Short mmCIF file of C-alpha atoms and ligand atoms in Angstrom, two decimals:
data_model
loop_
_atom_site.label_atom_id
_atom_site.label_comp_id
_atom_site.label_asym_id
_atom_site.label_seq_id
_atom_site.Cartn_x
_atom_site.Cartn_y
_atom_site.Cartn_z
CA MET W 19 93.14 80.81 79.20
CA ASN W 20 89.38 80.61 79.34
CA ASN W 21 89.01 81.34 83.12
CA PRO W 22 89.23 85.06 83.72
CA ALA W 23 89.00 84.60 87.47
CA ALA W 24 91.97 82.19 87.43
CA GLU W 25 94.39 82.06 90.36
CA SER W 26 97.92 83.31 89.65
CA VAL W 27 100.60 80.97 88.41
CA ALA W 28 102.63 81.49 91.56
CA SER W 29 99.65 80.56 93.82
CA PHE W 30 98.85 77.57 91.69
CA ARG W 31 102.44 76.40 91.71
CA ALA W 32 102.63 76.80 95.54
CA ARG W 33 99.40 74.67 95.88
CA ALA W 34 100.86 71.99 93.58
CA ARG W 35 104.08 71.96 95.51
CA ALA W 36 102.21 71.47 98.81
CA TRP W 37 99.80 68.81 97.42
CA LEU W 38 102.20 66.59 95.46
CA PRO W 39 104.21 65.07 98.29
CA ASP W 40 101.20 63.69 100.12
CA ASN W 41 99.31 62.53 97.05
CA MET W 42 101.53 61.31 94.14
CA PRO W 43 104.14 58.64 94.44
CA ARG W 44 107.78 59.89 94.47
CA LEU W 45 109.89 58.71 91.57
CA ASP W 46 112.87 56.60 92.47
CA PRO W 47 115.70 57.54 89.97
CA ALA W 48 117.22 54.11 90.50
CA ALA W 49 113.94 52.37 89.55
CA PRO W 50 111.92 54.52 87.21
CA PRO W 51 108.29 53.22 86.26
CA SER W 52 109.71 52.27 82.83
CA SER W 53 112.03 49.67 84.43
CA ARG W 54 109.53 48.14 86.76
CA PRO W 55 107.97 44.84 86.01
CA GLY W 56 104.19 44.68 85.57
CA SER W 57 101.70 43.50 83.16
CA ASP W 58 100.17 45.88 80.61
CA GLY W 59 96.95 45.60 82.47
CA GLU W 60 98.57 46.76 85.70
CA VAL W 61 100.46 49.53 84.06
CA TRP W 62 97.21 51.03 82.62
CA LEU W 63 95.35 50.50 85.78
CA ARG W 64 98.16 52.43 87.47
CA ALA W 65 97.84 55.28 84.88
CA ARG W 66 94.12 55.59 85.38
CA GLU W 67 94.57 55.60 89.24
CA LEU W 68 97.13 58.30 88.99
CA GLN W 69 94.86 60.35 86.80
CA GLN W 70 92.00 59.88 89.24
CA LYS W 71 94.31 61.25 92.05
CA LEU W 72 95.12 64.29 89.99
CA TYR W 73 91.36 64.77 89.40
CA ALA W 74 90.46 64.45 93.05
CA GLY W 75 93.19 66.92 93.95
CA GLY W 76 92.02 69.44 91.40
CA PHE W 77 95.16 69.21 89.15
CA ALA W 78 93.69 67.36 86.19
CA GLY W 79 92.90 68.77 82.65
CA ILE W 80 94.74 71.99 83.53
CA CYS W 81 94.28 73.61 80.09
CA PHE W 82 90.93 72.09 79.17
CA PRO W 83 87.83 74.36 79.66
CA ARG W 84 85.96 74.14 82.89
CA GLU W 85 82.67 73.23 81.16
CA TYR W 86 84.26 69.98 79.93
CA GLY W 87 85.82 69.01 83.27
CA GLY W 88 89.21 70.85 83.11
CA LEU W 89 90.47 73.85 85.03
CA GLY W 90 90.40 76.35 82.16
CA LEU W 91 93.91 77.61 83.09
CA SER W 92 96.86 78.71 80.87
CA ARG W 93 99.83 77.01 79.37
CA THR W 94 101.96 78.73 81.95
CA HIS W 95 99.94 77.10 84.80
CA GLN W 96 100.41 73.72 83.05
CA ASP W 97 104.17 74.31 82.67
CA ALA W 98 104.48 75.22 86.36
CA PHE W 99 102.62 72.07 87.37
CA THR W 100 104.80 69.95 85.13
CA GLU W 101 107.94 71.47 86.67
CA GLU W 102 106.72 70.83 90.21
CA ALA W 103 105.67 67.26 89.32
CA ALA W 104 109.08 66.41 88.03
CA GLY W 105 110.00 64.16 90.91
CA TYR W 106 106.68 62.30 91.02
CA GLU W 107 105.08 59.51 89.10
CA MET W 108 102.56 60.90 86.63
CA PRO W 109 100.02 59.26 84.28
CA VAL W 110 102.26 60.01 81.31
CA LEU W 111 100.56 57.19 79.21
CA LEU W 112 97.56 59.29 78.94
CA ASN W 113 99.35 62.24 77.47
CA ILE W 114 99.67 60.88 73.91
CA PRO W 115 97.26 60.21 72.25
CA THR W 116 94.41 60.52 74.77
CA PHE W 117 94.68 64.09 75.98
CA SER W 118 96.99 65.99 73.63
CA ILE W 119 95.64 64.42 70.38
CA CYS W 120 92.18 62.88 70.77
CA CYS W 121 90.70 65.17 73.53
CA ALA W 122 92.26 68.15 71.85
CA THR W 123 90.66 67.26 68.52
CA LEU W 124 87.32 66.74 70.18
CA LEU W 125 87.56 70.10 71.81
CA ASP W 126 88.16 71.71 68.47
CA VAL W 127 85.58 69.86 66.30
CA GLY W 128 83.53 67.48 68.44
CA SER W 129 79.84 67.89 69.21
CA GLU W 130 78.85 69.42 72.46
CA GLU W 131 77.85 66.02 73.75
CA GLN W 132 81.10 64.42 72.61
CA LYS W 133 83.06 67.13 74.43
CA ARG W 134 81.09 66.86 77.67
CA ARG W 135 81.13 63.10 77.70
CA HIS W 136 84.57 62.07 76.47
CA ILE W 137 86.85 64.92 77.55
CA GLY W 138 85.32 64.87 81.00
CA ALA W 139 85.64 61.02 81.32
CA ALA W 140 89.36 61.22 80.30
CA ILE W 141 90.09 63.96 82.84
CA ARG W 142 88.49 61.87 85.52
CA GLY W 143 90.76 58.90 84.54
CA GLU W 144 87.80 56.87 83.40
CA GLU W 145 88.42 56.77 79.60
CA VAL W 146 91.34 56.22 77.27
CA LEU W 147 91.33 57.14 73.66
CA ALA W 148 93.23 55.89 70.55
CA GLN W 149 93.69 56.84 66.96
CA PHE W 150 92.65 54.60 64.04
CA LEU W 151 94.20 56.45 61.04
CA SER W 152 96.94 54.41 59.41
CA GLU W 153 96.12 51.41 57.26
CA PRO W 154 98.13 48.42 55.97
CA SER W 155 98.23 50.12 52.56
CA GLY W 156 100.22 53.07 54.03
CA GLY W 157 99.97 55.93 56.43
CA SER W 158 101.57 58.90 54.65
CA ASP W 159 98.85 59.10 52.00
CA LEU W 160 96.18 59.19 54.74
CA ALA W 161 93.52 60.64 52.48
CA GLY W 162 93.96 57.59 50.28
CA LEU W 163 92.61 55.19 52.94
CA LEU W 164 90.43 52.28 52.10
CA THR W 165 88.33 51.63 55.22
CA ARG W 166 84.72 52.47 54.34
CA ALA W 167 81.60 53.33 56.32
CA GLU W 168 78.21 52.91 54.68
CA GLN W 169 75.01 54.39 56.01
CA ASP W 170 72.11 51.94 57.01
CA GLY W 171 69.19 53.88 58.43
CA ASP W 172 70.46 55.56 61.59
CA THR W 173 73.62 53.68 61.78
CA TRP W 174 76.98 53.49 59.95
CA VAL W 175 78.57 50.13 59.16
CA ILE W 176 82.40 50.21 59.15
CA ASN W 177 84.49 47.63 57.15
CA GLY W 178 88.29 47.67 56.77
CA ALA W 179 91.56 47.46 58.59
CA LYS W 180 93.75 49.89 60.58
CA THR W 181 97.27 49.45 61.98
CA TRP W 182 99.99 50.97 64.13
CA SER W 183 97.40 52.21 66.58
CA THR W 184 99.25 53.15 69.75
CA TRP W 185 97.75 51.65 72.97
CA ALA W 186 94.43 50.70 71.22
CA TYR W 187 94.29 47.52 73.31
CA ALA W 188 93.87 49.72 76.44
CA ALA W 189 91.53 52.27 74.91
CA ASP W 190 87.79 52.68 75.33
CA TYR W 191 87.23 54.57 72.08
CA GLY W 192 89.16 55.32 68.84
CA LEU W 193 88.94 58.17 66.39
CA CYS W 194 88.51 56.29 63.15
CA LEU W 195 88.71 57.94 59.73
CA ALA W 196 86.69 56.12 57.04
CA ARG W 197 85.54 56.67 53.45
CA THR W 198 81.94 57.56 53.28
CA ASP W 199 81.71 58.64 49.60
CA SER W 200 84.05 57.11 47.11
CA GLY W 201 82.47 59.00 44.32
CA LYS W 202 84.19 62.20 45.67
CA PRO W 203 87.98 63.10 45.35
CA LYS W 204 89.92 61.49 48.10
CA HIS W 205 90.03 64.31 50.52
CA ARG W 206 86.27 65.01 50.24
CA GLY W 207 84.55 61.66 50.90
CA LEU W 208 85.92 60.99 54.40
CA THR W 209 84.26 61.05 57.81
CA MET W 210 85.67 60.68 61.29
CA PHE W 211 83.91 58.36 63.75
CA LEU W 212 84.40 57.93 67.49
CA VAL W 213 84.27 54.13 67.69
CA PRO W 214 83.85 52.06 70.92
CA THR W 215 86.70 49.62 70.94
CA ARG W 216 84.57 46.84 72.32
CA ALA W 217 82.00 47.24 69.56
CA PRO W 218 80.88 43.91 68.06
CA GLY W 219 82.81 43.11 64.84
CA LEU W 220 85.95 45.08 65.92
CA THR W 221 88.95 42.78 66.52
CA ILE W 222 92.03 44.30 68.03
CA ASN W 223 95.35 42.42 67.91
CA ARG W 224 98.64 43.40 69.46
CA VAL W 225 101.66 43.77 67.31
CA ARG W 226 105.01 42.80 68.66
CA LEU W 227 107.88 45.03 67.44
CA VAL W 228 111.57 44.13 66.95
CA ASP W 229 112.38 45.73 70.27
CA GLY W 230 109.96 43.63 72.10
CA SER W 231 107.43 46.36 72.77
CA THR W 232 103.68 45.67 72.20
CA GLU W 233 102.21 49.16 72.35
CA PHE W 234 100.96 48.93 68.69
CA CYS W 235 97.77 47.24 67.57
CA GLU W 236 96.09 46.38 64.34
CA GLU W 237 92.32 46.37 64.04
CA PHE W 238 89.92 44.65 61.76
CA PHE W 239 86.46 46.18 61.27
CA ASP W 240 83.97 43.58 60.06
CA GLY W 241 80.54 45.27 59.92
CA VAL W 242 81.10 47.39 62.97
CA ARG W 243 77.88 49.51 63.64
CA VAL W 244 77.99 52.91 65.23
CA ASP W 245 75.12 55.36 65.40
CA ALA W 246 74.96 58.87 63.96
CA SER W 247 76.15 60.35 67.22
CA ALA W 248 79.54 58.77 66.60
CA VAL W 249 80.29 61.15 63.64
CA VAL W 250 82.88 63.79 64.58
CA GLY W 251 82.36 66.93 62.58
CA GLU W 252 80.52 66.69 59.41
CA VAL W 253 79.74 63.62 57.26
CA ASP W 254 82.22 63.76 54.31
CA GLY W 255 84.01 66.51 56.28
CA GLY W 256 86.50 64.05 57.94
CA TRP W 257 89.55 65.61 56.34
CA ALA W 258 89.02 68.88 58.20
CA VAL W 259 88.87 66.80 61.39
CA ALA W 260 91.92 64.72 60.48
CA THR W 261 93.90 67.85 59.57
CA ARG W 262 93.13 69.23 63.11
CA GLN W 263 94.04 65.83 64.58
CA LEU W 264 97.38 65.74 62.73
CA PHE W 265 98.13 69.28 63.92
CA HIS W 266 97.53 68.20 67.47
CA GLU W 267 99.69 65.04 66.90
CA ARG W 268 102.62 66.99 65.52
CA SER W 269 102.40 69.47 68.33
CA ALA W 270 102.21 66.74 70.92
CA VAL W 271 105.01 64.66 69.47
CA GLY W 272 107.11 67.87 69.05
CA GLY W 273 106.56 68.84 72.72
CA GLY W 274 104.36 71.78 71.88
CA SER W 275 100.99 70.65 73.26
CA PRO W 276 99.45 72.48 76.26
CA TYR W 277 97.48 69.30 77.12
CA VAL W 278 100.50 67.20 78.16
CA SER W 279 100.95 67.08 81.97
CA GLY W 280 104.25 65.71 83.45
CA ARG W 281 107.35 64.43 81.68
CA GLY W 282 109.00 61.06 81.42
CA ALA W 283 109.30 57.95 79.19
CA THR W 284 106.27 55.71 78.76
CA PRO W 285 106.75 52.42 80.46
CA SER W 286 107.03 50.33 77.32
CA ARG W 287 109.60 52.38 75.53
CA PRO W 288 112.51 53.20 77.85
CA LYS W 289 115.08 55.65 76.34
CA ALA W 290 118.81 55.47 76.82
CA ASP W 291 120.14 58.63 78.46
CA PRO W 292 123.54 59.43 76.83
CA ILE W 293 124.72 61.53 79.75
CA ALA W 294 123.92 59.00 82.38
CA LEU W 295 125.44 56.30 80.10
CA ALA W 296 128.73 58.26 79.62
CA GLN W 297 128.98 58.70 83.41
CA ALA W 298 128.21 54.98 84.13
CA THR W 299 130.68 53.75 81.62
CA GLY W 300 133.51 56.11 82.59
CA ARG W 301 133.52 57.83 79.17
CA ALA W 302 132.26 61.25 80.29
CA ALA W 303 135.86 62.72 80.36
CA GLU W 304 136.76 61.65 76.73
CA PRO W 305 137.04 64.80 74.56
CA GLU W 306 135.18 63.32 71.54
CA ILE W 307 132.24 62.10 73.80
CA ARG W 308 132.17 65.48 75.56
CA THR W 309 131.85 67.20 72.19
CA LEU W 310 129.06 65.00 71.13
CA LEU W 311 127.21 65.45 74.38
CA GLY W 312 127.58 69.15 74.05
CA GLU W 313 126.17 69.07 70.54
CA MET W 314 123.24 66.94 71.82
CA LEU W 315 122.57 69.38 74.66
CA ALA W 316 122.66 72.27 72.26
CA LEU W 317 120.17 70.56 70.00
CA THR W 318 117.94 69.86 73.06
CA THR W 319 118.05 73.41 74.18
CA VAL W 320 117.37 74.88 70.69
CA SER W 321 114.57 72.40 70.17
CA ARG W 322 112.95 73.22 73.59
CA GLN W 323 113.20 76.97 72.89
CA MET W 324 111.97 76.65 69.34
CA GLY W 325 109.12 74.54 70.73
CA SER W 326 107.97 77.24 73.07
CA ARG W 327 108.39 79.88 70.34
CA ILE W 328 106.62 78.10 67.63
CA SER W 329 103.80 76.87 69.90
CA ALA W 330 103.28 80.45 71.13
CA ALA W 331 103.35 81.75 67.53
CA ILE W 332 100.78 79.18 66.40
CA ALA W 333 98.51 79.95 69.33
CA GLY W 334 98.79 83.72 68.63
CA GLY W 335 98.17 83.34 64.92
CA GLN W 336 101.58 84.56 63.78
CA LEU W 337 102.32 81.21 62.25
CA PRO W 338 100.01 78.76 60.59
CA SER W 339 99.19 75.44 62.12
CA HIS W 340 101.49 73.71 59.57
CA ALA W 341 104.35 75.15 61.65
CA ALA W 342 103.70 72.26 64.06
CA SER W 343 105.69 70.21 61.37
CA MET W 344 108.81 72.02 62.52
CA LEU W 345 108.23 70.82 66.13
CA ARG W 346 107.65 67.29 64.85
CA LEU W 347 110.89 67.49 62.74
CA LEU W 348 112.96 68.81 65.59
CA HIS W 349 111.76 66.06 67.81
CA ALA W 350 112.83 63.44 65.44
CA GLU W 351 116.31 64.95 64.96
CA ARG W 352 116.77 65.19 68.62
CA ALA W 353 115.47 61.77 69.48
CA GLN W 354 117.71 60.12 66.87
CA THR W 355 120.79 62.11 67.81
CA GLU W 356 120.32 60.75 71.36
CA ASP W 357 119.86 57.14 70.17
CA ASP W 358 122.97 57.40 67.90
CA LEU W 359 125.10 58.84 70.64
CA ALA W 360 124.00 56.32 73.25
CA LEU W 361 124.97 53.53 70.81
CA ARG W 362 128.30 55.22 70.20
CA ILE W 363 128.98 55.52 73.94
CA ALA W 364 127.90 51.84 74.69
CA GLY W 365 129.89 50.55 71.71
CA ALA W 366 130.09 46.76 71.53
CA THR W 367 128.43 46.41 74.97
CA ALA W 368 125.12 47.90 73.64
CA GLY W 369 123.45 44.53 73.10
CA ILE W 370 125.19 42.53 76.00
CA GLY W 371 125.81 44.85 79.02
CA PRO W 372 123.58 45.05 82.05
CA GLY W 373 120.28 46.73 82.00
CA PRO W 374 117.54 47.84 81.77
CA GLU W 375 118.07 50.82 84.14
CA PRO W 376 119.02 54.15 82.62
CA GLY W 377 122.82 54.42 82.26
CA ARG W 378 123.19 50.72 81.72
CA THR W 379 124.47 49.59 78.37
CA GLY W 380 122.16 46.57 78.08
CA MET W 381 119.13 48.74 77.23
CA VAL W 382 121.00 50.77 74.57
CA GLY W 383 120.77 48.08 71.96
CA ILE W 384 117.07 47.59 72.61
CA SER W 385 116.36 51.34 72.64
CA TYR W 386 118.31 51.64 69.20
CA LEU W 387 115.98 49.08 67.64
CA GLY W 388 113.18 51.65 68.20
CA ARG W 389 115.18 54.49 66.61
CA GLN W 390 113.00 54.93 63.56
CA ALA W 391 109.88 55.39 65.60
CA ALA W 392 110.83 59.04 66.07
CA SER W 393 110.91 59.65 62.31
CA LEU W 394 107.59 57.90 61.66
CA GLY W 395 105.21 58.54 64.59
CA GLY W 396 102.99 61.59 64.02
CA GLY W 397 103.56 61.41 60.32
CA SER W 398 107.02 60.78 58.86
CA THR W 399 109.97 63.15 58.81
CA GLU W 400 109.77 63.28 54.96
CA MET W 401 106.16 64.25 55.20
CA SER W 402 107.05 66.97 57.73
CA ARG W 403 109.69 68.34 55.37
CA ASN W 404 107.17 68.23 52.55
CA LEU W 405 104.71 70.34 54.65
CA ILE W 406 107.38 72.82 55.64
CA SER W 407 108.63 73.33 52.09
CA GLU W 408 105.17 73.58 50.47
CA ARG W 409 102.99 75.17 53.09
CA MET W 410 105.51 77.48 54.76
CA LEU W 411 108.23 78.21 52.34
CA GLY W 412 105.94 78.35 49.30
CA MET W 413 107.90 75.82 47.29
CA PRO W 414 106.17 73.98 44.44
CA ARG W 415 103.62 71.31 45.63
CA GLU W 416 104.27 67.73 45.07
CA LEU W 417 102.62 66.19 41.97
CA ALA W 418 99.24 64.74 42.94
CA PRO W 419 97.44 63.39 39.86
CA ASP W 420 94.55 61.97 42.04
CA ARG W 421 93.89 65.25 43.78
CA ASP W 422 90.56 66.16 42.10
CA VAL W 423 89.62 62.74 40.66
CA PRO W 424 86.72 60.79 42.22
CA PHE W 425 88.33 58.19 44.52
CA ASN W 426 86.54 55.24 42.72
CA GLN W 427 88.23 56.23 39.54
CA VAL W 428 91.73 56.38 41.02
CA LYS W 429 93.87 53.30 40.17
CA GLN W 430 94.51 51.57 43.47
CA ARG W 431 97.42 49.26 44.25
CA HIS W 432 95.70 47.66 47.24
CA ARG W 433 92.01 47.47 46.28
C1 FAD Z 18 105.66 55.62 67.44
C2 FAD Z 18 104.58 55.52 66.40
C3 FAD Z 18 103.22 55.76 66.80
C4 FAD Z 18 102.18 55.65 65.89
N1 FAD Z 18 100.89 55.73 66.36
C5 FAD Z 18 99.87 55.66 65.41
C6 FAD Z 18 98.48 55.69 66.00
O1 FAD Z 18 98.28 55.76 67.14
N2 FAD Z 18 97.51 55.60 65.05
C7 FAD Z 18 97.83 55.46 63.65
O2 FAD Z 18 96.81 55.50 62.87
N3 FAD Z 18 99.02 55.42 63.19
C8 FAD Z 18 100.01 55.51 64.12
N4 FAD Z 18 101.39 55.37 63.63
C9 FAD Z 18 101.67 55.13 62.17
C10 FAD Z 18 102.26 56.38 61.52
O3 FAD Z 18 101.33 57.47 61.42
C11 FAD Z 18 102.78 55.90 60.16
O4 FAD Z 18 103.85 55.01 60.45
C12 FAD Z 18 103.26 57.10 59.34
O5 FAD Z 18 102.20 57.90 58.96
C13 FAD Z 18 103.92 56.61 58.00
O6 FAD Z 18 103.11 55.64 57.37
P1 FAD Z 18 103.68 54.16 56.97
O7 FAD Z 18 104.39 53.63 58.15
O8 FAD Z 18 102.49 53.49 56.37
O9 FAD Z 18 104.70 54.50 55.86
P2 FAD Z 18 104.44 54.83 54.30
O10 FAD Z 18 103.34 55.85 54.22
O11 FAD Z 18 104.28 53.55 53.60
O12 FAD Z 18 105.83 55.54 53.93
C14 FAD Z 18 107.04 54.80 53.84
C15 FAD Z 18 108.18 55.71 53.69
O13 FAD Z 18 107.94 56.50 52.43
C16 FAD Z 18 108.04 57.90 52.68
N5 FAD Z 18 107.04 58.63 51.94
C17 FAD Z 18 105.74 58.28 51.71
N6 FAD Z 18 105.16 59.10 51.04
C18 FAD Z 18 106.06 60.18 50.69
C19 FAD Z 18 105.96 61.48 50.02
N7 FAD Z 18 104.87 61.83 49.42
N8 FAD Z 18 107.09 62.20 50.00
C20 FAD Z 18 108.27 61.82 50.64
N9 FAD Z 18 108.37 60.58 51.36
C21 FAD Z 18 107.24 59.83 51.32
C22 FAD Z 18 107.72 57.96 54.18
O14 FAD Z 18 108.29 59.19 54.77
C23 FAD Z 18 108.34 56.73 54.83
O15 FAD Z 18 109.79 56.98 55.04
C24 FAD Z 18 102.47 55.41 64.52
C25 FAD Z 18 103.73 55.18 64.09
C26 FAD Z 18 104.80 55.24 65.08
C27 FAD Z 18 106.23 55.01 64.56
#
């Protein structure tokens, strides 16, 4: 908490409880936002409007410092607000990546001007941010990326391609990692840029996934010019920025970020709820289903409690930031357990029953098609296991013959 004169959590909670009914739309459990029709443009407009309401009411950016437009309050204040807001529609689309990844990274390593301008604008509901990290040549070996930025006087010229960028079509800016010195080893010649998504030369295409969702985009950078103030952190010091960004991403995906406000599925990716499903299909009394539901609930409980413990230990310095990989791993295990169980309950009706409301079997098949997202988003499950074994358990590091070799001397498959 960076506001020593902060009000108590109890008083903050009471104010939130009094404010919410008159200001935020109530959630209708029978028709959650994820099941409502509406174009992507309308959905994003709605998210921005909801964020503007939170800001006007004094409940936006709860854990961001006051000097950058937030409230400077603690995680406990945020948790209290999220609990109170459970029955209301919240701008959850802005949680990941805008607040919990991009703004959190800018807060750690951005310039004073970047923090004041972009964190403040996001909190006021005026700006959406995206991440331009992964490339068509692969996302796990992030430091091996091929997009390059060359200096031309006071500007940088970016050329290359990015992919799997969540919500980039709706974003105003993207954090883009590019190679600025290929004569240095791969981790040491990278720079992070904050790129306006409407910059000339930047083409953003939507990618339609097998489950029908279109949250992902691919970007082509053809001579995109940004000025020196777009550099986040140091020139050639982009790996330090990316490391921080990946930490925030793992924390956010794993449920450990203090910058997430409100809970709920994002509109484009509804999740099947196995408990609602078991009740709706009349299978809740079957012993086998009850056992599996019990196991799922135990995993959910353990995962939540581990989440709080690990987040607190990282914040307090008892665990290194790599411990966020444990949150990320638990998230994938839990999400995939839920998807697998939902499919088992729905059985043969998974693809054909009614939907898409929660508890209906029709959405289960669709939801299952997105099962692998949990073990890839925020870095893959395998990469999380690598980090845990190497950085936390002290096991031998993976062989990396290119680690100290100038990047332009490393043999590239995709160059
Ligand atoms: C929901 C979701 C949201 C995403 N959002 C964004 C975003 O906003 N911006 C963005 O830039 N990217 C985003 N991504 C992309 C994501 O970061 C990548 O999918 C991820 O890093 C893996 O990269 P890849 O898909 O290229 O797989 P690859 O890197 O090609 O890996 C393929 C497989 O090989 C395994 N593998 C690779 N290297 C190793 C290794 N050294 N040891 C063990 N196993 C290995 C991987 O675990 C994986 O199973 C998102 C992905 C998803 C699913």
